[in-house]
mmCIF file of C-alpha atoms in Angstrom:
data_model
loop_
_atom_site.group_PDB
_atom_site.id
_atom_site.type_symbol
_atom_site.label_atom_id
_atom_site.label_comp_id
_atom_site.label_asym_id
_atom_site.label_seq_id
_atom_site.Cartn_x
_atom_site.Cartn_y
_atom_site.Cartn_z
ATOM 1 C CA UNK A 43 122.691 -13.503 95.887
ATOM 2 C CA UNK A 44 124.434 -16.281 97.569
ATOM 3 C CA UNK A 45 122.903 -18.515 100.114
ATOM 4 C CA UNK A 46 123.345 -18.168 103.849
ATOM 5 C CA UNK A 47 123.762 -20.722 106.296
ATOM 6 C CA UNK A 48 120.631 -19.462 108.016
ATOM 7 C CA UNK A 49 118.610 -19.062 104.808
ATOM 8 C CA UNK A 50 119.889 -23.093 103.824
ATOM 9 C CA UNK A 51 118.830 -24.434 107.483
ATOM 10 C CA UNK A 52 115.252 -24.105 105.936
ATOM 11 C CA UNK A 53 116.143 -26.636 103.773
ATOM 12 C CA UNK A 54 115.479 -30.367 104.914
ATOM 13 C CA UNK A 55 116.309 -33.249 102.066
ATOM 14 C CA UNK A 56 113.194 -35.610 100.774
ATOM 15 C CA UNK A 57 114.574 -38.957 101.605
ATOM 16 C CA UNK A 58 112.180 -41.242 101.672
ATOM 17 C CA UNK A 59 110.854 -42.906 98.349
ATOM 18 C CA UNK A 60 107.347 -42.329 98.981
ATOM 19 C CA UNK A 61 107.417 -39.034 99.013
ATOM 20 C CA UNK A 62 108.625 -38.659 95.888
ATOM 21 C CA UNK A 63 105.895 -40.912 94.717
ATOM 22 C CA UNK A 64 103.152 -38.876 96.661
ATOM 23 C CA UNK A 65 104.549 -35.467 95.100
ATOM 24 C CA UNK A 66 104.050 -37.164 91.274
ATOM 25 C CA UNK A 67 100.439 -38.531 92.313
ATOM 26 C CA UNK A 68 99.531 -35.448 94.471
ATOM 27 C CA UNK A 69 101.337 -32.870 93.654
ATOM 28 C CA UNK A 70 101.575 -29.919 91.333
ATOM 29 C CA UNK A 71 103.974 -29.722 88.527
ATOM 30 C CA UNK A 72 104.861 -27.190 85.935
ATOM 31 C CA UNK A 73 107.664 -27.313 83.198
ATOM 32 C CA UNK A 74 110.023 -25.127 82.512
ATOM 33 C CA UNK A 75 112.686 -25.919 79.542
ATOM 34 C CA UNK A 76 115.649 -26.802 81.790
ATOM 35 C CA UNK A 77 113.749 -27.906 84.930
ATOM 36 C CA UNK A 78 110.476 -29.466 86.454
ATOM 37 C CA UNK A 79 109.202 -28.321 89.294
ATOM 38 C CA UNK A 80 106.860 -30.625 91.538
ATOM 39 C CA UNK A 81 105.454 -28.782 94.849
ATOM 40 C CA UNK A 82 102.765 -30.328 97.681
ATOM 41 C CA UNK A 83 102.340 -29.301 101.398
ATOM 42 C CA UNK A 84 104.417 -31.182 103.449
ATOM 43 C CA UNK A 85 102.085 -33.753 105.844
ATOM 44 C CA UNK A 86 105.280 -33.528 108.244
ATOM 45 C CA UNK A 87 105.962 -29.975 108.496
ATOM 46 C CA UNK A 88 103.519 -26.815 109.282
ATOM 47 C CA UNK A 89 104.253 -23.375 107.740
ATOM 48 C CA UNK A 90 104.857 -22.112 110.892
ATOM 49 C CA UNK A 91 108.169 -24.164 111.284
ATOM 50 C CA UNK A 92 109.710 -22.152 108.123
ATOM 51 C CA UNK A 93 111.394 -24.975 107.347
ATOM 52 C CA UNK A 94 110.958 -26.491 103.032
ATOM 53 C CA UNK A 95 111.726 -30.155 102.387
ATOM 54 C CA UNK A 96 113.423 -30.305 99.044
ATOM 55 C CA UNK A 97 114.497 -32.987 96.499
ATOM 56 C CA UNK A 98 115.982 -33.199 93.374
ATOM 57 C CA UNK A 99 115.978 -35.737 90.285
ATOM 58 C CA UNK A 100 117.708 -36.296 87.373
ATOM 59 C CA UNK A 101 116.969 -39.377 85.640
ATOM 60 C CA UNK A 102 119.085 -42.124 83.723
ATOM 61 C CA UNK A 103 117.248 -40.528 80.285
ATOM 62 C CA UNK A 104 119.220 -37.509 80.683
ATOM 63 C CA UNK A 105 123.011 -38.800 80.711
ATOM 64 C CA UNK A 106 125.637 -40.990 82.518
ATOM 65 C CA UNK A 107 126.422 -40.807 86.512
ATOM 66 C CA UNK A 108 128.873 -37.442 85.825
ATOM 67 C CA UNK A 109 125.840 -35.731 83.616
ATOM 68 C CA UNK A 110 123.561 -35.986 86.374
ATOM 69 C CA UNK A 111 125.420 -35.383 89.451
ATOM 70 C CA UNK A 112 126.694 -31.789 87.576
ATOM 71 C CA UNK A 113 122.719 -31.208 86.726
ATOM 72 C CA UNK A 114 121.833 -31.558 90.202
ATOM 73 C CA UNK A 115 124.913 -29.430 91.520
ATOM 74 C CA UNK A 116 123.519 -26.589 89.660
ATOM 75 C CA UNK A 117 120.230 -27.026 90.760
ATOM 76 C CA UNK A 118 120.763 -27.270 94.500
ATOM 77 C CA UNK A 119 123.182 -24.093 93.800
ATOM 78 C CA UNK A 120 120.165 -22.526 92.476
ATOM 79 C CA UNK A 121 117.338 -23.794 94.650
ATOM 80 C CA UNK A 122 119.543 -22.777 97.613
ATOM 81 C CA UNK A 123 118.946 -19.157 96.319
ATOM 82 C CA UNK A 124 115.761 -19.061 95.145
ATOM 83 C CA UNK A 125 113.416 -21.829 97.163
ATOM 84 C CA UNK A 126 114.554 -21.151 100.114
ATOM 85 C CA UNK A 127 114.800 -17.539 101.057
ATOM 86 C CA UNK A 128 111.537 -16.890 98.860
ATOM 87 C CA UNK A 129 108.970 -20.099 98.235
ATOM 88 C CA UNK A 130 105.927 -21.069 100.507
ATOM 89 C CA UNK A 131 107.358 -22.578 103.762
ATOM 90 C CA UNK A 132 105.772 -25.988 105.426
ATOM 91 C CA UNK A 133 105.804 -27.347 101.486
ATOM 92 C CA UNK A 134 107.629 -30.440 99.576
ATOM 93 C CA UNK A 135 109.429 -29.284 96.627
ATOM 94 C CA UNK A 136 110.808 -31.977 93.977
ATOM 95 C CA UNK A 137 113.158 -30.129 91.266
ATOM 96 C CA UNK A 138 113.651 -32.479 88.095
ATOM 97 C CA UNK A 139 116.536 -31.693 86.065
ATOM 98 C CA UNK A 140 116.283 -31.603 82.514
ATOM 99 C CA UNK A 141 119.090 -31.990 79.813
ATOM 100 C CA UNK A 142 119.763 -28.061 79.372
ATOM 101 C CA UNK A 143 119.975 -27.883 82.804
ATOM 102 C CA UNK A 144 123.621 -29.065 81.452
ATOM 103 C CA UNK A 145 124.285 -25.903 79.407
ATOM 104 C CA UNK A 146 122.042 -23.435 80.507
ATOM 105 C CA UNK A 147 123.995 -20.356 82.383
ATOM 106 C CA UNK A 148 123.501 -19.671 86.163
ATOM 107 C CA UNK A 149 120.662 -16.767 85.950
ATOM 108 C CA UNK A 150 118.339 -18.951 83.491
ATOM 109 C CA UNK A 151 118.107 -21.672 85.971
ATOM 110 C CA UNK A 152 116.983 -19.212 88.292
ATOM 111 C CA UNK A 153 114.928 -17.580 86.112
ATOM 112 C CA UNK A 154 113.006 -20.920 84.983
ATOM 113 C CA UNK A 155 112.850 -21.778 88.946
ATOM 114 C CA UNK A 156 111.230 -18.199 89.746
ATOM 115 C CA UNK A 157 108.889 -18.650 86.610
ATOM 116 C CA UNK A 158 107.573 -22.689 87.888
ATOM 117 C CA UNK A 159 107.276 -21.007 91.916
ATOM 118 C CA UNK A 160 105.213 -18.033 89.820
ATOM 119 C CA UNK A 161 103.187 -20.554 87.983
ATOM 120 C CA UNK A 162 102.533 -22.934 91.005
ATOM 121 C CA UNK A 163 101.541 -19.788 93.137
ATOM 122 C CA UNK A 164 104.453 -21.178 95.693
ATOM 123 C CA UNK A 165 106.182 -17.381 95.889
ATOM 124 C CA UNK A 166 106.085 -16.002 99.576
ATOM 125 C CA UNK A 167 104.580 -12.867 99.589
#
C-alpha cells in the first residue's frame, strides 16, 4: 500500500528537542529487532484534529552520516504506510532505527512497526 498525499498530511515532524526528551521520560517504548518505537499523547494536538506528530532517530552508534540517513529513508517509507493511515491520532510517535533496519526487507519493517503499535495499544480501531 503506498501512501497518499491525504493519508501523509496527518503527518506533522517532531522538531523541537524537548519533545524528544519528554517522549524518552514520558513515554512508552517497545522494541522490536530493527526498530524502537516511542509513543505519548501529543500536549499540542487533540485526537479530534487526526493529525500524528512523528520523529525519527538513528543514532551515531549505528553507522556513519550515509548509514543513517538510508535507515531513516526506510523508516519514514514505512511509517508513511503504517502510522499514519492506521495508529491512534492526536499522539507523538518517535521511531528509532536500529542497525538491521539497514538490511531488513521492506515488509519486516512494517511488520516490526505493526507489532510495537500492537504492543503499545496505539492501533486505531
Amino acid at each position: 500500500m503506498k501512501a497518499t498525499k491525504d493519508i501523509l498530511k496527518t503527518l506533522e515532524t517532531i522538531k523541537k528537542r524537548a519533545h524528544f526528551v519528554a517522549m524518552n521520560t514520558g513515554g512508552k517504548k517497545w522494541v522490536a529487532e530493527s526498530l524502537i518505537l516511542q509513543a505519548m499523547p501529543s500536549d499540542t494536538l487533540t485526537p479530534e484534529s487526526g493529525k500524528i506528530e512523528i520523529g525519527f532517530t538513528v543514532t551515531k552508534k549505528v553507522g556513519n552520516a550515509v548509514i543513517r540517513n538510508r535507515i531513516k529513508r526506510r523508516l519514514r517509507a514505512v511509517a508513511a504506510e503504517i502510522i499514519a493511515p492506521k495508529a491512534k491520532k492526536g499522539y507523538r510517535y518517535n521511531v528509532i532505527g536500529r542497525l538491521p533496519a539497514l538490511t531488513a526487507d521492506a515488509e519486516k519493517l512494517r511488520s516490526d512497526l505493526r507489532w510495537c503499535l500492537k504492543r503499545l495499544d496505539q492501533l486505531d480501531t
